Short mmCIF file of C-alpha atoms in Angstrom, two decimals:
data_model
loop_
_atom_site.label_atom_id
_atom_site.label_comp_id
_atom_site.label_asym_id
_atom_site.label_seq_id
_atom_site.Cartn_x
_atom_site.Cartn_y
_atom_site.Cartn_z
CA GLN A 1 -16.41 6.66 7.01
CA GLY A 2 -17.17 3.50 5.26
CA PRO A 3 -20.04 1.11 5.08
CA GLY A 4 -19.87 0.20 8.96
CA PRO A 5 -18.97 -3.02 10.71
CA ALA A 6 -21.10 -5.32 8.45
CA PRO A 7 -21.30 -4.40 4.74
CA SER A 8 -23.31 -6.01 1.97
CA LEU A 9 -22.31 -6.59 -1.62
CA SER A 10 -23.14 -3.75 -4.06
CA TRP A 11 -21.64 -4.88 -7.39
CA SER A 12 -18.73 -7.11 -8.46
CA ARG A 13 -16.92 -6.55 -11.97
CA PRO A 14 -14.44 -8.78 -13.64
CA LEU A 15 -11.64 -6.70 -15.14
CA PRO A 16 -8.98 -7.22 -17.95
CA GLY A 17 -5.51 -8.34 -17.50
CA THR A 18 -3.78 -10.57 -14.83
CA PRO A 19 -5.06 -11.13 -11.28
CA LEU A 20 -5.54 -7.94 -9.38
CA GLU A 21 -3.01 -7.59 -6.66
CA THR A 22 -2.85 -3.66 -6.64
CA SER A 23 -5.23 -1.45 -4.67
CA PRO A 24 -8.12 0.73 -6.02
CA VAL A 25 -7.63 4.55 -5.60
CA ILE A 26 -10.60 6.88 -5.29
CA ALA A 27 -10.33 10.41 -6.67
CA GLY A 28 -13.40 12.48 -7.01
CA LYS A 29 -16.05 10.10 -8.35
CA ARG A 30 -13.55 7.72 -10.03
CA VAL A 31 -11.76 4.52 -8.91
CA LEU A 32 -8.21 3.95 -10.01
CA ARG A 33 -6.65 0.50 -10.42
CA ALA A 34 -3.70 -1.37 -12.00
CA SER A 35 -3.53 -4.39 -14.15
CA THR A 36 -1.00 -5.86 -16.72
CA ASP A 37 -3.30 -5.27 -19.54
CA SER A 38 -5.39 -2.27 -19.12
CA THR A 39 -7.26 -0.22 -21.59
CA GLY A 40 -9.60 1.95 -19.54
CA MET A 41 -10.14 4.09 -16.24
CA ALA A 42 -13.16 4.74 -14.42
CA ASP A 43 -14.63 8.07 -13.33
CA ARG A 44 -12.69 8.23 -11.12
CA LEU A 45 -11.19 5.11 -9.88
CA LEU A 46 -7.36 5.07 -10.99
CA LEU A 47 -5.42 1.80 -11.57
CA LEU A 48 -1.73 1.38 -12.26
CA GLY A 49 -1.11 -1.70 -14.50
CA ALA A 50 1.84 -4.12 -13.86
CA ASP A 51 3.28 -3.13 -17.11
CA GLY A 52 3.31 0.62 -16.20
CA GLN A 53 -0.04 1.60 -17.58
CA VAL A 54 -2.52 3.76 -15.66
CA PHE A 55 -6.29 3.63 -16.31
CA ALA A 56 -9.57 5.01 -14.79
CA LEU A 57 -12.93 3.62 -14.19
CA ALA A 58 -16.24 5.13 -13.08
CA LEU A 59 -16.61 4.68 -9.27
CA ASP A 60 -20.39 3.93 -9.45
CA SER A 61 -20.33 1.50 -12.56
CA GLY A 62 -16.87 0.31 -13.35
CA THR A 63 -17.17 1.89 -16.87
CA PRO A 64 -13.72 2.56 -18.35
CA LEU A 65 -12.61 6.29 -18.89
CA TRP A 66 -9.02 6.54 -20.12
CA ALA A 67 -5.72 4.96 -20.13
CA THR A 68 -2.15 6.06 -20.39
CA GLY A 69 1.01 3.96 -20.99
CA LEU A 70 4.24 5.14 -19.01
CA ASP A 71 6.77 2.30 -18.89
CA ALA A 72 4.90 -0.43 -21.06
CA GLY A 73 7.35 -3.23 -21.75
CA PRO A 74 10.22 -2.93 -19.25
CA HIS A 75 12.14 -5.97 -18.02
CA ARG A 76 10.43 -6.13 -14.61
CA TRP A 77 6.55 -5.22 -13.66
CA VAL A 78 5.21 -2.62 -11.44
CA GLY A 79 4.05 -3.95 -8.00
CA HIS A 80 2.34 -0.70 -6.90
CA GLY A 81 3.13 2.99 -7.21
CA LEU A 82 -0.11 5.02 -7.68
CA GLY A 83 -1.25 7.89 -5.56
CA ALA A 84 -3.74 10.79 -5.92
CA CYS A 85 -3.57 14.31 -4.07
CA GLY A 86 -6.04 17.11 -4.90
CA ASP A 87 -6.13 17.45 -8.74
CA GLN A 88 -2.89 15.48 -9.37
CA ILE A 89 -2.02 11.73 -9.85
CA TYR A 90 1.39 10.45 -8.78
CA VAL A 91 3.06 7.43 -10.36
CA ARG A 92 6.23 5.57 -9.51
CA THR A 93 7.05 3.00 -11.93
CA GLN A 94 10.18 0.94 -12.70
CA GLU A 95 11.92 3.58 -14.59
CA ARG A 96 10.45 7.13 -13.42
CA ILE A 97 8.26 9.19 -11.32
CA VAL A 98 5.57 10.92 -13.10
CA THR A 99 2.92 13.61 -12.06
CA LEU A 100 -0.39 13.51 -14.19
CA GLU A 101 -3.42 15.68 -14.48
CA LEU A 102 -6.76 14.03 -13.52
CA ALA A 103 -7.50 13.84 -17.25
CA GLY A 104 -4.21 11.63 -17.73
CA GLY A 105 -1.79 14.55 -19.06
CA VAL A 106 1.73 14.57 -17.94
CA ILE A 107 2.68 17.62 -15.54
CA TRP A 108 6.39 16.44 -14.83
CA ASP A 109 8.48 13.24 -15.40
CA LYS A 110 11.76 12.56 -13.64
CA PRO A 111 13.91 9.45 -14.16
CA PHE A 112 14.07 7.21 -11.09
CA VAL A 113 15.80 3.85 -11.66
CA HIS A 114 15.97 2.35 -8.44
CA SER A 115 15.27 -1.64 -8.50
CA ASP A 116 17.03 -4.84 -8.98
CA TRP A 117 15.40 -8.38 -9.38
CA ILE A 118 12.54 -7.11 -7.21
CA CYS A 119 9.56 -5.37 -9.09
CA ALA A 120 9.08 -1.64 -8.37
CA CYS A 121 7.08 -1.17 -5.15
CA GLY A 122 5.92 1.63 -2.98
CA THR A 123 3.29 4.27 -3.57
CA PRO A 124 4.40 8.11 -3.57
CA LEU A 125 3.16 10.16 -0.66
CA CYS A 126 2.04 13.66 -1.09
CA ILE A 127 2.20 15.81 2.02
CA GLU A 128 1.63 19.75 1.54
CA GLU A 129 4.12 20.76 -0.94
CA ARG A 130 6.41 17.73 -0.71
CA LEU A 131 6.27 14.37 -2.61
CA PHE A 132 7.88 11.49 -0.59
CA VAL A 133 8.82 8.32 -2.93
CA PRO A 134 10.16 4.88 -1.60
CA ALA A 135 12.83 3.26 -3.65
CA VAL A 136 13.43 -0.68 -3.77
CA LEU A 137 17.26 -0.11 -3.97
CA GLY A 138 19.69 2.48 -3.46
CA HIS A 139 17.95 5.64 -2.40
CA GLY A 140 15.77 4.70 0.59
CA VAL A 141 13.05 7.40 0.87
CA SER A 142 13.36 10.43 -1.42
CA CYS A 143 11.80 13.87 -0.88
CA PHE A 144 10.92 15.86 -3.90
CA GLU A 145 9.38 19.36 -4.23
CA ARG A 146 5.69 18.56 -5.42
CA SER A 147 5.46 21.35 -8.11
CA THR A 148 8.81 20.83 -9.81
CA GLY A 149 10.18 17.31 -8.91
CA ARG A 150 13.41 18.86 -7.42
CA LEU A 151 15.02 16.40 -5.02
CA LEU A 152 15.16 17.93 -1.32
CA TRP A 153 16.86 15.01 0.50
CA ASP A 154 16.95 10.95 0.58
CA THR A 155 17.95 8.44 3.16
CA ARG A 156 20.06 6.20 1.13
CA HIS A 157 22.55 5.63 3.95
CA ALA A 158 19.87 4.98 6.79
CA PRO A 159 20.24 1.59 8.62
CA GLY A 160 17.30 -0.57 8.02
CA LEU A 161 16.05 1.46 4.73
CA GLU A 162 18.67 -0.31 2.53
CA ARG A 163 15.51 -1.62 0.52
CA ILE A 164 12.12 -0.35 0.82
CA TRP A 165 9.29 -2.71 -0.57
CA GLY A 166 6.38 -1.19 1.02
CA GLY A 167 4.79 2.14 1.07
CA LEU A 168 4.90 5.26 3.17
CA ALA A 169 2.56 6.81 5.85
CA HIS A 170 2.54 10.25 7.43
CA SER A 171 1.83 11.28 11.11
CA PRO A 172 0.93 15.03 10.98
CA GLY A 173 0.79 15.13 14.82
CA HIS A 174 4.58 14.13 14.99
CA ARG A 175 5.72 15.11 11.52
CA PHE A 176 6.86 11.63 11.05
CA ILE A 177 7.20 9.71 7.66
CA LEU A 178 6.94 6.00 8.46
CA ALA A 179 8.41 3.44 6.25
CA THR A 180 9.08 -0.34 5.98
CA GLY A 181 12.57 -1.26 5.09
CA VAL A 182 14.50 -4.42 4.76
CA ALA A 183 18.13 -5.12 5.93
CA ASN A 184 20.31 -8.06 4.87
CA LEU A 185 21.01 -10.36 7.81
CA ILE A 186 23.12 -12.88 6.23
CA GLY A 187 26.04 -13.78 8.55
CA GLU A 188 24.30 -11.82 11.44
CA ASN A 189 21.19 -12.53 13.27
CA SER A 190 19.29 -14.80 10.59
CA SER A 191 16.01 -16.16 11.85
CA ARG A 192 13.86 -18.91 10.58
CA THR A 193 10.55 -18.81 8.37
CA ALA A 194 7.34 -20.63 9.47
CA GLU A 195 8.50 -23.50 6.99
CA GLY A 196 11.83 -23.90 8.91
CA ARG A 197 14.21 -22.35 6.44
CA ILE A 198 16.92 -19.69 7.23
CA GLU A 199 15.54 -16.04 6.79
CA PRO A 200 18.44 -13.92 5.28
CA PHE A 201 16.32 -10.59 5.57
CA GLY A 202 14.91 -8.75 8.39
CA GLY A 203 12.32 -6.21 8.21
CA MET A 204 12.15 -2.68 9.96
CA LEU A 205 9.48 -0.16 10.58
CA CYS A 206 11.01 3.19 10.72
CA ALA A 207 9.80 6.61 11.68
CA LEU A 208 11.59 9.51 10.05
CA ASN A 209 11.62 13.27 10.54
CA ALA A 210 9.58 14.65 7.50
CA GLU A 211 11.80 17.77 7.38
CA ASP A 212 15.22 16.17 7.24
CA GLY A 213 14.79 12.37 6.79
CA GLN A 214 16.68 11.58 10.06
CA THR A 215 15.32 8.29 11.79
CA VAL A 216 13.36 8.83 15.01
CA TRP A 217 12.59 5.32 16.03
CA ARG A 218 13.01 1.83 14.55
CA ARG A 219 10.97 -1.58 15.19
CA PRO A 220 11.67 -5.03 13.75
CA VAL A 221 8.87 -6.46 11.86
CA GLY A 222 8.52 -9.17 9.11
CA ALA A 223 10.83 -9.04 5.98
CA PHE A 224 9.36 -8.79 2.51
CA ASN A 225 6.61 -6.36 3.69
CA TYR A 226 5.03 -4.74 0.55
CA THR A 227 2.34 -2.87 2.49
CA ILE A 228 1.76 0.68 3.56
CA PRO A 229 1.52 1.97 7.19
CA VAL A 230 -1.66 3.56 7.92
CA VAL A 231 -1.75 6.32 10.57
CA VAL A 232 -5.07 7.16 12.70
CA GLY A 233 -4.44 9.67 15.44
CA GLU A 234 -1.90 8.29 17.60
CA THR A 235 -2.05 4.63 16.16
CA VAL A 236 -0.11 3.36 13.13
CA LEU A 237 -1.56 0.14 11.62
CA LEU A 238 0.80 -2.23 9.76
CA SER A 239 -0.05 -5.42 7.81
CA ASP A 240 2.83 -7.60 8.68
CA THR A 241 2.61 -9.49 5.40
CA VAL A 242 4.76 -12.64 5.71
CA ASN A 243 3.60 -13.38 9.26
CA GLY A 244 -0.10 -12.92 8.39
CA ARG A 245 -0.55 -10.16 10.98
CA LEU A 246 -2.24 -6.80 11.44
CA LEU A 247 -0.22 -4.94 13.95
CA ALA A 248 -1.33 -1.85 15.84
CA LEU A 249 1.46 0.30 17.10
CA ASP A 250 1.80 3.81 19.08
CA VAL A 251 3.01 6.36 16.54
CA ALA A 252 5.49 8.19 19.12
CA THR A 253 7.16 4.96 20.39
CA GLY A 254 6.59 1.99 18.13
CA ARG A 255 4.99 0.19 21.22
CA GLU A 256 2.28 -2.59 20.11
CA PRO A 257 -1.19 -2.52 21.78
CA TRP A 258 -2.91 -5.23 19.75
CA ARG A 259 -2.48 -7.56 16.69
CA VAL A 260 -4.82 -9.71 14.66
CA LEU A 261 -3.81 -13.09 12.77
CA ALA A 262 -5.45 -14.11 9.45
CA GLY A 263 -6.76 -17.39 8.75
CA ALA A 264 -5.37 -20.24 6.27
CA SER A 265 -4.53 -18.98 2.73
CA LEU A 266 -6.70 -19.77 -0.44
CA GLN A 267 -3.58 -18.98 -2.16
CA SER A 268 -0.06 -17.64 -1.42
CA THR A 269 -0.06 -13.70 -1.62
CA ALA A 270 3.32 -13.28 0.52
CA PRO A 271 6.57 -13.40 -1.30
CA ASP A 272 8.92 -16.27 -0.76
CA ARG A 273 6.20 -17.98 1.29
CA ARG A 274 3.88 -20.89 0.57
CA ASP A 275 0.62 -22.20 2.37
CA VAL A 276 1.00 -19.56 5.21
CA PRO A 277 -1.54 -16.82 6.44
CA SER A 278 -0.54 -13.63 4.85
CA ILE A 279 -2.07 -10.01 4.90
CA SER A 280 -0.43 -8.57 1.91
CA ALA A 281 -2.80 -5.42 1.94
CA SER A 282 -2.91 -2.37 4.06
CA PRO A 283 -5.99 -1.70 6.02
CA ALA A 284 -8.60 0.96 5.40
CA VAL A 285 -10.18 2.90 8.30
CA GLY A 286 -13.57 4.37 8.27
CA GLY A 287 -14.52 6.06 11.73
CA ARG A 288 -13.65 3.62 14.35
CA VAL A 289 -13.76 0.47 12.20
CA VAL A 290 -10.56 -1.11 10.37
CA TYR A 291 -11.06 -2.88 7.12
CA VAL A 292 -8.41 -5.27 5.95
CA GLY A 293 -8.38 -8.03 3.37
CA ALA A 294 -6.08 -11.25 3.61
CA SER A 295 -5.11 -14.26 1.63
CA ASP A 296 -7.82 -16.35 3.35
CA GLY A 297 -10.19 -14.44 1.07
CA ASN A 298 -12.08 -12.48 3.88
CA LEU A 299 -12.57 -8.84 4.51
CA TYR A 300 -12.37 -8.23 8.12
CA ALA A 301 -13.83 -5.33 9.99
CA LEU A 302 -12.06 -4.71 13.38
CA ASP A 303 -12.62 -2.35 16.19
CA LEU A 304 -9.88 0.31 16.06
CA ALA A 305 -9.21 0.67 19.69
CA SER A 306 -8.95 -3.08 20.64
CA GLY A 307 -8.62 -5.08 17.42
CA ALA A 308 -11.64 -6.99 18.22
CA GLU A 309 -13.33 -8.53 15.17
CA LEU A 310 -16.90 -6.85 14.27
CA SER A 311 -17.41 -8.85 11.18
CA ARG A 312 -15.85 -10.96 8.25
CA THR A 313 -17.10 -11.08 4.48
CA HIS A 314 -15.77 -13.91 2.50
CA LEU A 315 -15.02 -12.41 -1.17
CA GLY A 316 -14.47 -15.75 -2.85
CA GLY A 317 -10.85 -15.11 -3.58
CA ALA A 318 -7.58 -14.21 -1.70
CA VAL A 319 -7.01 -10.33 -1.40
CA ALA A 320 -3.58 -8.86 -2.05
CA ALA A 321 -4.95 -5.20 -2.26
CA SER A 322 -6.09 -2.46 0.19
CA PRO A 323 -9.83 -1.60 0.23
CA ALA A 324 -10.89 1.81 -0.76
CA LEU A 325 -13.63 3.60 1.00
CA SER A 326 -16.09 6.25 0.06
CA GLY A 327 -19.26 7.32 1.87
CA ASN A 328 -20.86 4.18 2.85
CA GLY A 329 -19.09 1.76 0.52
CA VAL A 330 -16.03 -0.15 0.29
CA TRP A 331 -14.35 -1.47 -2.84
CA VAL A 332 -11.89 -4.72 -2.83
CA ALA A 333 -9.98 -6.27 -5.61
CA THR A 334 -9.40 -10.00 -5.22
CA CYS A 335 -6.73 -12.28 -6.92
CA ASN A 336 -9.27 -14.26 -8.88
CA GLY A 337 -9.79 -10.89 -11.05
CA ARG A 338 -12.90 -9.33 -9.50
CA LEU A 339 -13.39 -5.73 -8.14
CA VAL A 340 -16.05 -6.32 -5.39
CA ALA A 341 -18.28 -3.32 -3.97
CA LEU A 342 -19.86 -3.49 -0.63
CA ALA A 343 -22.19 -1.20 1.05
CA GLY A 344 -23.67 -0.53 4.58
CA THR A 345 -25.72 2.22 6.15
CA ALA A 346 -23.84 5.48 7.26
CA THR A 347 -25.54 5.44 10.59
CA GLU A 348 -24.30 2.02 11.64
CA THR A 349 -22.44 2.17 14.91
CA VAL A 350 -19.30 -0.06 15.83
CA GLY A 351 -20.43 -3.32 17.42
CA ARG A 352 -20.55 -7.07 16.87
CA PRO A 353 -23.27 -7.50 14.08
CA SER A 354 -26.09 -10.04 14.84
#
């Protein structure tokens, strides 16, 4: 459910490695997170490092538990690509897809080379007995058998999914997989950025049939979108990174009922942009409250139905990672190298705090 509309600070811990731009993942009582130079993992917060290492930290204290190296030392870094489902952890790095036990042991390991000059991005998504994996270049969305890693289908020729720099979401009511793709617009319908430069790429949010990968609907969004859509009932929430917006869309049609714009950036967190508002992190939803961090250093609490702001908490550094919720707590990683824990009361109701 999360901490309610007005969370308070529980703990804040500096972590080793480069600034934190990856999202905490909660598995059991552990928080997982990624960094370039990681040596530990909490019980059980999982983290995927920019150099392909995975480590875990204790959820209540941040104490390191274990670490494992997968693709340490490749020519490019890992943007994000860590997920957990039941008693398994799924990792998509620059070179491979790996399934791990909660203790860090490898279950299966498949080659998956799929990137060019862009770092490997996109978190694997586990739905029942299938694992859906986004590719930066060449494969679109790939669907694997969860237990063995056998390929079932991919969307390598689907328009708008030539490059996928964000993650995937699932709408169980419609059996849709939602993906943000990028199309090359050079020589076609190029637009201009907020700085006035020609934009050679166009973003696309696509709804795919989970059974066969066929496109159901598509909607233009900002390019260079590294975030993951979040589905809540009949609503899909998308952080439109380079435009600094959080969009709320109808799952069945792609229609937009509301949007929220972030404030002035403390530092640039959007790719190919400077000094413009950006939301480079997907939101998290607890009850009827939406939590999202932005480059302005704020964690926003918003009403799910209307997008109305319920509260904002300044974290002291830009946010480029999604919040993680558990019980009445929310954990947020900041770009100045801190993991911040906020707490509220489980009985808090949605409304503007005093």
